[in-house]
Amino acid sequence: MKLCVIKGDGIGHEVVPAAIRVLRQVLPELEVHYAPAGWEQFEKSGSALPAATVERAREAKAVLFGACSSPSYPVAGYSSPIVKLRRLLETYANLRPTRYLPVPTARAGVDLVVVRENTEGLYIGDERTADAGDTGTATKRITRYASERIAQTAFRLAISEDRRRVTIVHKGNVMPQTDGLFRRVAYEVSRAYPDIETDELLVDTAAYWMVKDPTRFDVVLTPNLYGDILSDMAAAWGGGLGLAPALNLGEEVAIAEPVHGSAPDIAGQGIANPTAVVLSASMLLRHHWNQPASADRIDAAVHAALSEGDYTADILGTNGMSTEEFTDIICRHLG
Ligand code: ATP
């Protein structure tokens, strides 16, 4: 079994080794191949995502990605390597679960998964300016093809995880040609799944409910941008960004990647929470490598470690454990 590992930027360098330690404990035969990408790589070489990295990822068919820092101002020649990698490797589904974890910052009863379309919407990179930079325009693309396959993913996931409801989130009242198409196709797909309840919410109403009562949600099916935002909101109910895992899934390749970014405010201090990336690695085992028993082992070890009540500083705000100390506890519970 091969894994292409991209640490990326910032805390990626600290949390990814934790996940590799955990993975090696459940999969001693794992072959790990490191590859560079990210802002630091761009500054060094002029390329944020070298062709050799894409090749290595394609060849391994499984990627563990730490995090990358992307500047919020335009930089000639730079574009987000993870957005590009997801597109190049056709990982069209982004699964972002939020389940209650035994920490004081998590909300009891939350158990939802955001299924986010990963290849189109406003993320296709078609942006231009006019009026000497005073007008910016971006293209939003929604296709039947991509909407159908992401809807199939959401309903299949609902079945496989014994979930009861899929909520389609959109803004079809304002964007009938794009979000309206997404909604229509999702309802068409839903007809093949009569045992799953299907409902819908406008994205603003969904945001309201995500804050007011996240236990209302089960599977949340959404176009790209709304999924990005709603899953970060949901992560707050799971105990925080340091605990929120994600998996980018395609037919051939999967990329495990925590919801959080490179956290430049704490990078280099060895205090980042490794849980999100460890749980992302567990999702790779469950959904891509078809090893649910190993994934269950990791999830149980993370629960047991958190149940001990000592955390990294993001959970309680003060005097936390180091990344390495908390990883030691997870590894101890793996036995
Ligand atoms: P980027 O520009 O890479 O997106 P960011 O700081 O804007 O970085 P995040 O990296 O998602 O966005 O971080 C948001 C906040 O959450 C920061 O204060 C960060 O320190 C905290 N955070 C994120 N991930 C972790 C983690 N694994 N452990 C501890 N704190 C974290």
mmCIF file with all atom_site columns, C-alpha atoms and ligand atoms in Angstrom, residues 11 15 67-70 241-242 259-266 271-274 276 312 314, ligand 1:
data_model
loop_
_atom_site.group_PDB
_atom_site.id
_atom_site.type_symbol
_atom_site.label_atom_id
_atom_site.label_alt_id
_atom_site.label_comp_id
_atom_site.label_asym_id
_atom_site.label_entity_id
_atom_site.label_seq_id
_atom_site.pdbx_PDB_ins_code
_atom_site.Cartn_x
_atom_site.Cartn_y
_atom_site.Cartn_z
_atom_site.occupancy
_atom_site.B_iso_or_equiv
_atom_site.pdbx_formal_charge
_atom_site.auth_seq_id
_atom_site.auth_comp_id
_atom_site.auth_asym_id
_atom_site.auth_atom_id
_atom_site.pdbx_PDB_model_num
ATOM   1  C CA  . ILE A 1 11  ? 1.680   23.172 10.992 1.00 0.00 ? 11  ILE A CA  1
ATOM   2  C CA  . VAL A 1 15  ? 0.784   17.263 12.345 1.00 0.00 ? 15  VAL A CA  1
ATOM   3  C CA  . ALA A 1 67  ? -1.938  22.246 4.814  1.00 0.00 ? 67  ALA A CA  1
ATOM   4  C CA  . CYS A 1 68  ? -0.932  25.085 2.569  1.00 0.00 ? 68  CYS A CA  1
ATOM   5  C CA  . SER A 1 69  ? -0.829  28.845 3.037  1.00 0.00 ? 69  SER A CA  1
ATOM   6  C CA  . SER A 1 70  ? -2.300  30.843 0.184  1.00 0.00 ? 70  SER A CA  1
ATOM   7  C CA  . LEU A 1 241 ? -10.584 23.077 13.704 1.00 0.00 ? 241 LEU A CA  1
ATOM   8  C CA  . GLY A 1 242 ? -7.860  21.021 15.351 1.00 0.00 ? 242 GLY A CA  1
ATOM   9  C CA  . VAL A 1 259 ? -10.208 21.029 7.327  1.00 0.00 ? 259 VAL A CA  1
ATOM   10 C CA  . HIS A 1 260 ? -7.768  23.436 8.988  1.00 0.00 ? 260 HIS A CA  1
ATOM   11 C CA  . GLY A 1 261 ? -5.114  25.436 7.176  1.00 0.00 ? 261 GLY A CA  1
ATOM   12 C CA  . SER A 1 262 ? -1.447  26.036 7.929  1.00 0.00 ? 262 SER A CA  1
ATOM   13 C CA  . ALA A 1 263 ? -2.174  28.001 11.144 1.00 0.00 ? 263 ALA A CA  1
ATOM   14 C CA  . PRO A 1 264 ? 0.757   30.429 10.786 1.00 0.00 ? 264 PRO A CA  1
ATOM   15 C CA  . ASP A 1 265 ? -0.046  31.898 14.236 1.00 0.00 ? 265 ASP A CA  1
ATOM   16 C CA  . ILE A 1 266 ? 1.092   28.694 15.978 1.00 0.00 ? 266 ILE A CA  1
ATOM   17 C CA  . ILE A 1 271 ? 1.662   22.683 19.824 1.00 0.00 ? 271 ILE A CA  1
ATOM   18 C CA  . ALA A 1 272 ? -0.758  22.002 16.943 1.00 0.00 ? 272 ALA A CA  1
ATOM   19 C CA  . ASN A 1 273 ? -3.481  19.449 17.514 1.00 0.00 ? 273 ASN A CA  1
ATOM   20 C CA  . PRO A 1 274 ? -2.748  16.329 15.411 1.00 0.00 ? 274 PRO A CA  1
ATOM   21 C CA  . ALA A 1 276 ? -7.727  16.377 12.568 1.00 0.00 ? 276 ALA A CA  1
ATOM   22 C CA  . THR A 1 312 ? -3.372  20.451 23.043 1.00 0.00 ? 312 THR A CA  1
ATOM   23 C CA  . ASP A 1 314 ? -6.538  24.772 21.108 1.00 0.00 ? 314 ASP A CA  1
HETATM 24 P P1  . ATP B 2 .   ? -4.388  29.451 6.330  1.00 0.00 ? 1   ATP B P1  1
HETATM 25 O O1  . ATP B 2 .   ? -4.011  30.777 5.807  1.00 0.00 ? 1   ATP B O1  1
HETATM 26 O O2  . ATP B 2 .   ? -3.380  28.396 6.011  1.00 0.00 ? 1   ATP B O2  1
HETATM 27 O O3  . ATP B 2 .   ? -5.806  29.032 5.981  1.00 0.00 ? 1   ATP B O3  1
HETATM 28 P P2  . ATP B 2 .   ? -5.432  30.281 8.891  1.00 0.00 ? 1   ATP B P2  1
HETATM 29 O O4  . ATP B 2 .   ? -4.762  30.557 10.194 1.00 0.00 ? 1   ATP B O4  1
HETATM 30 O O5  . ATP B 2 .   ? -6.130  31.391 8.188  1.00 0.00 ? 1   ATP B O5  1
HETATM 31 O O6  . ATP B 2 .   ? -4.355  29.571 7.934  1.00 0.00 ? 1   ATP B O6  1
HETATM 32 P P3  . ATP B 2 .   ? -6.377  27.857 9.924  1.00 0.00 ? 1   ATP B P3  1
HETATM 33 O O7  . ATP B 2 .   ? -5.044  27.264 9.736  1.00 0.00 ? 1   ATP B O7  1
HETATM 34 O O8  . ATP B 2 .   ? -7.536  27.010 9.551  1.00 0.00 ? 1   ATP B O8  1
HETATM 35 O O9  . ATP B 2 .   ? -6.521  29.168 9.098  1.00 0.00 ? 1   ATP B O9  1
HETATM 36 O O10 . ATP B 2 .   ? -6.471  28.316 11.445 1.00 0.00 ? 1   ATP B O10 1
HETATM 37 C C1  . ATP B 2 .   ? -7.539  29.062 12.010 1.00 0.00 ? 1   ATP B C1  1
HETATM 38 C C2  . ATP B 2 .   ? -7.308  29.116 13.514 1.00 0.00 ? 1   ATP B C2  1
HETATM 39 O O11 . ATP B 2 .   ? -7.431  27.809 14.074 1.00 0.00 ? 1   ATP B O11 1
HETATM 40 C C3  . ATP B 2 .   ? -5.899  29.603 13.886 1.00 0.00 ? 1   ATP B C3  1
HETATM 41 O O12 . ATP B 2 .   ? -5.965  30.407 15.036 1.00 0.00 ? 1   ATP B O12 1
HETATM 42 C C4  . ATP B 2 .   ? -5.145  28.329 14.170 1.00 0.00 ? 1   ATP B C4  1
HETATM 43 O O13 . ATP B 2 .   ? -4.098  28.488 15.103 1.00 0.00 ? 1   ATP B O13 1
HETATM 44 C C5  . ATP B 2 .   ? -6.230  27.391 14.728 1.00 0.00 ? 1   ATP B C5  1
HETATM 45 N N1  . ATP B 2 .   ? -5.923  26.006 14.318 1.00 0.00 ? 1   ATP B N1  1
HETATM 46 C C6  . ATP B 2 .   ? -6.112  25.462 13.108 1.00 0.00 ? 1   ATP B C6  1
HETATM 47 N N2  . ATP B 2 .   ? -5.710  24.193 13.082 1.00 0.00 ? 1   ATP B N2  1
HETATM 48 C C7  . ATP B 2 .   ? -5.223  23.915 14.305 1.00 0.00 ? 1   ATP B C7  1
HETATM 49 C C8  . ATP B 2 .   ? -4.638  22.745 14.905 1.00 0.00 ? 1   ATP B C8  1
HETATM 50 N N3  . ATP B 2 .   ? -4.468  21.595 14.232 1.00 0.00 ? 1   ATP B N3  1
HETATM 51 N N4  . ATP B 2 .   ? -4.262  22.823 16.196 1.00 0.00 ? 1   ATP B N4  1
HETATM 52 C C9  . ATP B 2 .   ? -4.424  23.948 16.896 1.00 0.00 ? 1   ATP B C9  1
HETATM 53 N N5  . ATP B 2 .   ? -4.976  25.077 16.401 1.00 0.00 ? 1   ATP B N5  1
HETATM 54 C C10 . ATP B 2 .   ? -5.367  25.073 15.112 1.00 0.00 ? 1   ATP B C10 1
#
